[in-house]
CSV table of C-alpha atoms in Angstrom, one decimal:
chain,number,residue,atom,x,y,z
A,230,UNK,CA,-6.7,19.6,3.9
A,231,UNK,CA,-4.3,20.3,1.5
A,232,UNK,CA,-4.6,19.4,-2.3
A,233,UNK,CA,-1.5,18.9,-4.1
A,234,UNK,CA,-1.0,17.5,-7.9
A,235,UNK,CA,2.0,15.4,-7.5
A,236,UNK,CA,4.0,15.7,-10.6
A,237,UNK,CA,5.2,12.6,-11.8
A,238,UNK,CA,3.3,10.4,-9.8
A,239,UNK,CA,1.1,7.5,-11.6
A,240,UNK,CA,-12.2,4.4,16.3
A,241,UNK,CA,-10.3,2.1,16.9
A,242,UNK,CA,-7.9,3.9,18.7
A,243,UNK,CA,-4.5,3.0,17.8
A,244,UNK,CA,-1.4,2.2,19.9
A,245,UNK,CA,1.9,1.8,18.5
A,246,UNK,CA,4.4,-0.3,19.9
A,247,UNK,CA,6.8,-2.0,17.5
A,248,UNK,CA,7.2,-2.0,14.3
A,249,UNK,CA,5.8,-4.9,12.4
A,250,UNK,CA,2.5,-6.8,13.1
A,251,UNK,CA,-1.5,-4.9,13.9
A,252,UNK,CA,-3.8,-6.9,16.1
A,253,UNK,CA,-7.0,-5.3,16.9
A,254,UNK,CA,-8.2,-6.0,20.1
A,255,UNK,CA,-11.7,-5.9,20.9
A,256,UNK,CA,-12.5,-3.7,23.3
A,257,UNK,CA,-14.6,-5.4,26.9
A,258,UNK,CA,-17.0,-7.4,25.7
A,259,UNK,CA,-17.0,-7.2,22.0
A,260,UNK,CA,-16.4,-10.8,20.7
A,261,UNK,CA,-12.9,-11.3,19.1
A,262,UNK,CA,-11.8,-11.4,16.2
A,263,UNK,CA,-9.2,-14.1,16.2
A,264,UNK,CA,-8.3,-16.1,13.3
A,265,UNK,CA,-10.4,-14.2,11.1
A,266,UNK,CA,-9.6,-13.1,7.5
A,267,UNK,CA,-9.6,-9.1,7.3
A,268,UNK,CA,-10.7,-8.9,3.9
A,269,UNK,CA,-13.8,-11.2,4.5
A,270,UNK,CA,-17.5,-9.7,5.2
A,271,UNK,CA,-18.7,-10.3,8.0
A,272,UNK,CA,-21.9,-9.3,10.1
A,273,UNK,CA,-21.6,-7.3,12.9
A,274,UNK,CA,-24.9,-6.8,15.3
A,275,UNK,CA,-25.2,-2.9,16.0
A,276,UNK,CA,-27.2,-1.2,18.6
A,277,UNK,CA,-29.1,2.3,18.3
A,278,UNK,CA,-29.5,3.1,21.7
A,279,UNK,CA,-25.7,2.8,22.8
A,280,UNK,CA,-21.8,2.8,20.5
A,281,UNK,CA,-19.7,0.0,20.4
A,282,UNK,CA,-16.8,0.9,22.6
A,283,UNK,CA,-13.7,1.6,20.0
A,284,UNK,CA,-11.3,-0.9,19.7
A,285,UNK,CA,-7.5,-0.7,19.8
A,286,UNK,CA,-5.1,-1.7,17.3
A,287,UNK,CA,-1.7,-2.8,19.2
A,288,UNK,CA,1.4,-3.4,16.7
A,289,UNK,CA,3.8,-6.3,18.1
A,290,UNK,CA,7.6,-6.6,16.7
A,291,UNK,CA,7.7,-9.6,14.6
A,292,UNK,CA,4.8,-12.5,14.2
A,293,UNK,CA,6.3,-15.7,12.1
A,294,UNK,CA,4.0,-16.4,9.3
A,295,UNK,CA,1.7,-19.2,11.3
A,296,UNK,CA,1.8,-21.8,7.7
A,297,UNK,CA,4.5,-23.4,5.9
A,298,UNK,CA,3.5,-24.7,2.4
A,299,UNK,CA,4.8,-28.1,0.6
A,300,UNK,CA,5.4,-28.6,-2.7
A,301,UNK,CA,2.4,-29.6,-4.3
A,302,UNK,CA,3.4,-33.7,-4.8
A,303,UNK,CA,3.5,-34.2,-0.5
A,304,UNK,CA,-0.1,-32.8,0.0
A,305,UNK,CA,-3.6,-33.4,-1.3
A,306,UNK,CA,-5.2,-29.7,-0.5
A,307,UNK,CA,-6.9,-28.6,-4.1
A,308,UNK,CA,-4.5,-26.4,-6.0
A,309,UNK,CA,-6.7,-23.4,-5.1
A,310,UNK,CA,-5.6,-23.7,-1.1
A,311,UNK,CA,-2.2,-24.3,-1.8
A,312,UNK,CA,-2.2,-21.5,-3.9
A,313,UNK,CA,-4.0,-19.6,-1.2
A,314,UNK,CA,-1.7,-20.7,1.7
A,315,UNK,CA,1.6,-19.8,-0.6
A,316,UNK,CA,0.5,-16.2,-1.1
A,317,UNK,CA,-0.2,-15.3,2.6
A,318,UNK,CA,3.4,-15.4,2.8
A,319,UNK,CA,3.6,-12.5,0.0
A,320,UNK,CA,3.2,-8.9,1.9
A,321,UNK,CA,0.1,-7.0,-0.2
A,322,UNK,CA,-0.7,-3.4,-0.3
A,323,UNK,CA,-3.9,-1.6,1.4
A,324,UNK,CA,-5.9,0.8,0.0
A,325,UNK,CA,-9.5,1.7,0.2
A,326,UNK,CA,-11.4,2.1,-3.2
A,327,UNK,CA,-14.5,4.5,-3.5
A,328,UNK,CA,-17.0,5.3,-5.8
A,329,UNK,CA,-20.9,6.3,-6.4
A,330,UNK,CA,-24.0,4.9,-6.9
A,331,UNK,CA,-26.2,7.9,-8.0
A,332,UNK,CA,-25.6,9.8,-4.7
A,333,UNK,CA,-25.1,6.5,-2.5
A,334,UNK,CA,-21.7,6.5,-1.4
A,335,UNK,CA,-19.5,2.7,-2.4
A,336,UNK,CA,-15.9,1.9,-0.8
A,337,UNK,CA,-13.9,-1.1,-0.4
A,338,UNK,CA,-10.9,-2.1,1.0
A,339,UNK,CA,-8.4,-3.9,-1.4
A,340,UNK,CA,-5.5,-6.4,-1.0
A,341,UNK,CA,-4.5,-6.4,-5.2
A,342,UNK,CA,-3.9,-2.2,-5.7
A,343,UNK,CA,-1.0,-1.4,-8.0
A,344,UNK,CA,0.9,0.2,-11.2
A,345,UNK,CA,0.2,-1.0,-14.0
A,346,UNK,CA,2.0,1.8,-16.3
A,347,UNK,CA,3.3,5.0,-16.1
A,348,UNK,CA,2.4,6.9,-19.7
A,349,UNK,CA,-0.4,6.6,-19.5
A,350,UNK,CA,-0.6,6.7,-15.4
A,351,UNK,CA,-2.5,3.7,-14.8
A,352,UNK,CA,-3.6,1.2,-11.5
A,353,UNK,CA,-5.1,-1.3,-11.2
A,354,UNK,CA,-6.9,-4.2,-8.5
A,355,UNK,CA,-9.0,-7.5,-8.9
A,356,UNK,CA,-12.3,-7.9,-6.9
A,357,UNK,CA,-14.5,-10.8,-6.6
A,358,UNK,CA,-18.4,-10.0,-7.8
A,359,UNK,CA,-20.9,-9.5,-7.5
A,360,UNK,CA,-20.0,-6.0,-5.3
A,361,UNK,CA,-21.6,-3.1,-5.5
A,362,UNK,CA,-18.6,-1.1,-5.3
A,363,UNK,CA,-17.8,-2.8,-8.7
A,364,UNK,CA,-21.1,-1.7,-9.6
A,365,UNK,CA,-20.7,1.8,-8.7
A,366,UNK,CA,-17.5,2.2,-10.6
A,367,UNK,CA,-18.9,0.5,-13.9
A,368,UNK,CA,-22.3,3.1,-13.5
A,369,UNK,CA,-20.4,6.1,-12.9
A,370,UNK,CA,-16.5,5.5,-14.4
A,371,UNK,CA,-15.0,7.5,-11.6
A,372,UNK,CA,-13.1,6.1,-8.3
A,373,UNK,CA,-10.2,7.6,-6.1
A,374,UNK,CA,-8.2,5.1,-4.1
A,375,UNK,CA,-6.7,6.1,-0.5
A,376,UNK,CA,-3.2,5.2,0.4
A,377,UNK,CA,-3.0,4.2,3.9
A,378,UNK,CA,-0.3,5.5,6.7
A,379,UNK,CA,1.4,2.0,7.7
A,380,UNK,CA,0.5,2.0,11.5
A,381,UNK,CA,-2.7,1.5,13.4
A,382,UNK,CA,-4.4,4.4,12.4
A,383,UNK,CA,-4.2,3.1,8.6
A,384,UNK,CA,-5.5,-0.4,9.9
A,385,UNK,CA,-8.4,1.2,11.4
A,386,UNK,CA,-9.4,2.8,8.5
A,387,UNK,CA,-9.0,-0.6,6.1
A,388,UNK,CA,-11.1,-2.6,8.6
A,389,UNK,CA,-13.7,-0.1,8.5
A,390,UNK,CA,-14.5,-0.6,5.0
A,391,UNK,CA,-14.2,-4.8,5.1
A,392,UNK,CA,-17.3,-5.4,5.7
A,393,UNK,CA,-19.6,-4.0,2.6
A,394,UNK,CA,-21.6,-0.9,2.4
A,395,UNK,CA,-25.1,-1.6,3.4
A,396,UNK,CA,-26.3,-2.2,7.5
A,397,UNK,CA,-24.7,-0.6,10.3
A,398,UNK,CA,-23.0,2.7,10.2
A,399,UNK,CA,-20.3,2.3,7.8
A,400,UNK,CA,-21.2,5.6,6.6
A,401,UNK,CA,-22.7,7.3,9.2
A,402,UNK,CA,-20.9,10.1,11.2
A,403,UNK,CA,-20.4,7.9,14.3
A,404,UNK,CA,-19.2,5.0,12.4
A,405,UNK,CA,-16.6,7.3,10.1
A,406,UNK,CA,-15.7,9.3,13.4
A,407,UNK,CA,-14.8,5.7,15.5
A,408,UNK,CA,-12.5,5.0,12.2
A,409,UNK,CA,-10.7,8.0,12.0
A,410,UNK,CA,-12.1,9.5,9.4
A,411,UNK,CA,-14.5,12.1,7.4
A,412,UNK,CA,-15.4,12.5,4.0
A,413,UNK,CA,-14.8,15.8,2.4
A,414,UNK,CA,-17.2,18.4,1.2
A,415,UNK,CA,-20.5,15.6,1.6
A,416,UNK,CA,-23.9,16.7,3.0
A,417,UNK,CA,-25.6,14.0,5.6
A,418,UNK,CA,-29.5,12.3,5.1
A,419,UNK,CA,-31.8,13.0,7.3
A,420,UNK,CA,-30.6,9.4,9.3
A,421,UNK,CA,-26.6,11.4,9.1
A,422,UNK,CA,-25.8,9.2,6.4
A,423,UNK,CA,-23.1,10.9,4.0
A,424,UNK,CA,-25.2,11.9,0.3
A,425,UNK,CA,-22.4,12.3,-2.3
A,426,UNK,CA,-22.9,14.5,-5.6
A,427,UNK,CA,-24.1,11.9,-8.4
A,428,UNK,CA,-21.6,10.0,-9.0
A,429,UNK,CA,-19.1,11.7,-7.3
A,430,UNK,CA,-16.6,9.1,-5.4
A,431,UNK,CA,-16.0,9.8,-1.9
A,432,UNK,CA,-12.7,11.4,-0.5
A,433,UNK,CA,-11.5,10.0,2.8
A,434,UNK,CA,-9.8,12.1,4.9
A,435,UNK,CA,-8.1,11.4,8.5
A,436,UNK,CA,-4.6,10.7,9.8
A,437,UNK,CA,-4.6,6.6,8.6
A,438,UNK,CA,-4.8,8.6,4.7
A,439,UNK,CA,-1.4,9.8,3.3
A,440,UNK,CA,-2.4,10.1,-0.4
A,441,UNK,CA,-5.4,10.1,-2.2
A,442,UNK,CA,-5.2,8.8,-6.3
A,443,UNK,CA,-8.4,10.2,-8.4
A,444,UNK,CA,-9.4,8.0,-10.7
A,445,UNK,CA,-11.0,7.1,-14.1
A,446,UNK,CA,-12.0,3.9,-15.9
A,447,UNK,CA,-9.4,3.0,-18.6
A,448,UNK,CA,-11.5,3.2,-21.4
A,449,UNK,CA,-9.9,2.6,-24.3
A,450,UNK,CA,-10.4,-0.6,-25.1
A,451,UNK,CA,-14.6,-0.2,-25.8
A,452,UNK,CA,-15.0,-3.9,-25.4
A,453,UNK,CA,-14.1,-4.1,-21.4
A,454,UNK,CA,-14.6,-0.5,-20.7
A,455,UNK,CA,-11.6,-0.8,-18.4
A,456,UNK,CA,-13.4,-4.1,-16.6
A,457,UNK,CA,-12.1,-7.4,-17.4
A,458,UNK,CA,-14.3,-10.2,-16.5
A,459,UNK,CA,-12.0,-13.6,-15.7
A,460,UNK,CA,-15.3,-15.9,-14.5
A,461,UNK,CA,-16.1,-14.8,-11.4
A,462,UNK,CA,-13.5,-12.2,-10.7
A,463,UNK,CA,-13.1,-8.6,-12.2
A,464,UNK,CA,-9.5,-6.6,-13.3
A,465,UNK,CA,-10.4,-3.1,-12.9
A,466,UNK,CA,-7.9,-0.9,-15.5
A,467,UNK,CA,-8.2,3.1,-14.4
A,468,UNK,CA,-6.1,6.1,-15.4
A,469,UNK,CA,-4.9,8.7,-12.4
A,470,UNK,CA,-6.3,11.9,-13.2
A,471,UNK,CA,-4.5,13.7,-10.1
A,472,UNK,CA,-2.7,12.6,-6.6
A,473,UNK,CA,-4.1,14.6,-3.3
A,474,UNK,CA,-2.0,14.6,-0.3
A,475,UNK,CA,-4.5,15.0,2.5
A,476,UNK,CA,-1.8,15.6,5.3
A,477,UNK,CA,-0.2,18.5,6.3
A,478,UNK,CA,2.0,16.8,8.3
A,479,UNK,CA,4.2,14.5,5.5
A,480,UNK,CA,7.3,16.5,4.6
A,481,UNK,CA,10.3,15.2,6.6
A,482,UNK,CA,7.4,12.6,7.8
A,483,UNK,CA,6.7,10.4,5.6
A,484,UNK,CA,6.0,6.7,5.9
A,485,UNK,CA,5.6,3.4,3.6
A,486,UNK,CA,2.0,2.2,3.6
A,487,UNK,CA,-0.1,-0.1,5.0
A,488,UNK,CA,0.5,-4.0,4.0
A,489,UNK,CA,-1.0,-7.0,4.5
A,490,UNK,CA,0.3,-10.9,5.0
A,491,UNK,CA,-0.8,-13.7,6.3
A,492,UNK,CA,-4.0,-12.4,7.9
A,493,UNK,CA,-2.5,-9.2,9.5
A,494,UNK,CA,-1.9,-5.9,8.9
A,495,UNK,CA,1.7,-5.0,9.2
A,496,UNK,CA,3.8,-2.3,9.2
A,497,UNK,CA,7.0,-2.4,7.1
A,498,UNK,CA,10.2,-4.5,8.7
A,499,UNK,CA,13.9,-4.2,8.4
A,500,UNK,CA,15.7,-2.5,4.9
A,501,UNK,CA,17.9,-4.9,3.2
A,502,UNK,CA,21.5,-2.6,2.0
A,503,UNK,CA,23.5,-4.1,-1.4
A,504,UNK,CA,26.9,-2.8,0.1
A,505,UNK,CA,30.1,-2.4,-2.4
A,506,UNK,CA,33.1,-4.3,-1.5
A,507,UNK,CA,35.6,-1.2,-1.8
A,508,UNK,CA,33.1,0.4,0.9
A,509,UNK,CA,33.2,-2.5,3.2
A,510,UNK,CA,36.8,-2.9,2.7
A,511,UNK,CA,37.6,0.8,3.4
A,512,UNK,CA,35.6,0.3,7.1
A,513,UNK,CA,33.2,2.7,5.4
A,514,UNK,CA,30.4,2.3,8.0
A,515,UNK,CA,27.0,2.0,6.8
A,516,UNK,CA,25.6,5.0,7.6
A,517,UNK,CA,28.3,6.6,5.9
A,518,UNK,CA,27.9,4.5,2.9
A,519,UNK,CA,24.0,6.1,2.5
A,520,UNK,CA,25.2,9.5,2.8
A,521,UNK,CA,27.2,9.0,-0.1
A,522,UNK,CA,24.7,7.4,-2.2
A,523,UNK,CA,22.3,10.1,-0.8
A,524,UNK,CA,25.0,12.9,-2.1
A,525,UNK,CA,25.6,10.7,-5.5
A,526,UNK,CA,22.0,10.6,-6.4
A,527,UNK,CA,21.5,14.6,-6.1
């Protein structure tokens, strides 16, 4: 794995076939997942004496968004579900979010990670509570957040993490292995559970992570400790202490990351082009037109 300060910068197998929406498919008799949210926990029955077989994540070209919201006079949902079914049609990023309990290993994935400002370099994400993710990061200040590649491979490793840290094998070397990933520089239990250093946060590794962010708690403000409490939800302020790139595969490579709307992963569309009239008038074809910005901009 390569490690690389960026200056500047703030098992389910996967098939690729377009370019827009990832459906897992459940593989022979696993029960489906259909119409489920990805970001909600869930309970899945696991059985010692054989593995679930791996299931695939297909990608399909275009998938309409399946709701279409009113203004708010025309229907009598709460203001909480309109709210809800309005921002399904807003694509989110995906990035998994680890930390430590003592040398118990935390990770979640998010829907909310972003900037928040450059000097100092700080992110941020919101997260319902109670979670014991949350808890880690308050106990032990430190988390890194994994940017995702934006195909299936970075869908398998967001789902692996939806659905909380304690059951199953979410951190065993089977359950990492079926999601494409490993965690660097760990030792195992006895049971092959991964023991982190005290309060050490995790660092994913696999092809569905392009970047890796270490992080602190924002501290500076003594009175939230970089934690803001709004009721029942949390705003989690931390500073980036250093970016890794875990591939070493990106240059001439690289790809947007993962995103997520209307209950899907999905894959970035089309790119939307401002052309200048002159250009268009000349018959200065498009491509032509992005070579010259290209050339302007070096």
């Amino acid at each position: 794995m390569k490690h690389r300060l960026v200056p500047g910068s703030p098992a389910r197998r996967a098939i690729t076939l377009g370019n827009n929406v990832l459906l897992r498919r459940e593989a022979l008799s696993c029960r489906a997942a259909a119409g489920s949210h990805a970001f909600t926990r869930t309970g899945h029955t696991r059985h010692k004496s054989s593995s679930p077989p791996p299931a695939e994540w297909s990608s399909l070209p275009h998938l309409r968004p399946s709701i279409h919201p009113h203004s708010s006079p025309s229907t009598s949902l709460p203001m909480g579900e309109q709210l809800r079914h309005m921002m399904r049609l807003l694509p989110h990023s995906v990035a998994i979010c680890t930390s430590a309990s003592g040398t118990l290993p935390r990770a979640m994935t998010v829907s909310s990670f972003t900037s928040l400002s450059l000097s100092p370099a700080l992110v941020t994400f919101h997260v319902a509570t109670p979670s014991r993710t949350l808890d880690a990061v308050r106990s032990s200040g430190l988390l890194n957040f994994h940017v995702l590649a934006g195909d299936g491979r970075g869908a398998r490793a967001a789902h692996h993490f939806t659905g909380g840290n304690v059951g199953g094998d979410v951190w065993s070397a089977e359950g990492l292995h079926v999601a494409g990933l490993s965690v660097a520089g760990v030792e195992r239990s006895e049971r092959g559970e991964v023991v982190v250093s005290p309060g050490e946060p995790p660092l994913l590794m696999g092809d569905g992570v392009t970047y890796v962010l270490r992080c602190r708690l924002f501290d500076e403000e003594p009175s939230t400790g970089g934690v803001l409490m709004v009721r029942d939800h949390a705003i989690v302020v931390a500073e980036v202490v250093e970016i890794v790139e875990t591939s070493e595969k990106t240059d001439g490579h690289e790809q947007f990351g993962l995103v997520y709307a209307d209950r899907h992963y999905r894959m970035l569309g089309r790119t939307l082009i401002r052309r200048e009239h002159n250009d268009v008038q000349h018959g200065m074809t498009l491509a032509e037109e992005l070579t010259r910005r290209g050339q302007e901009a070096a």
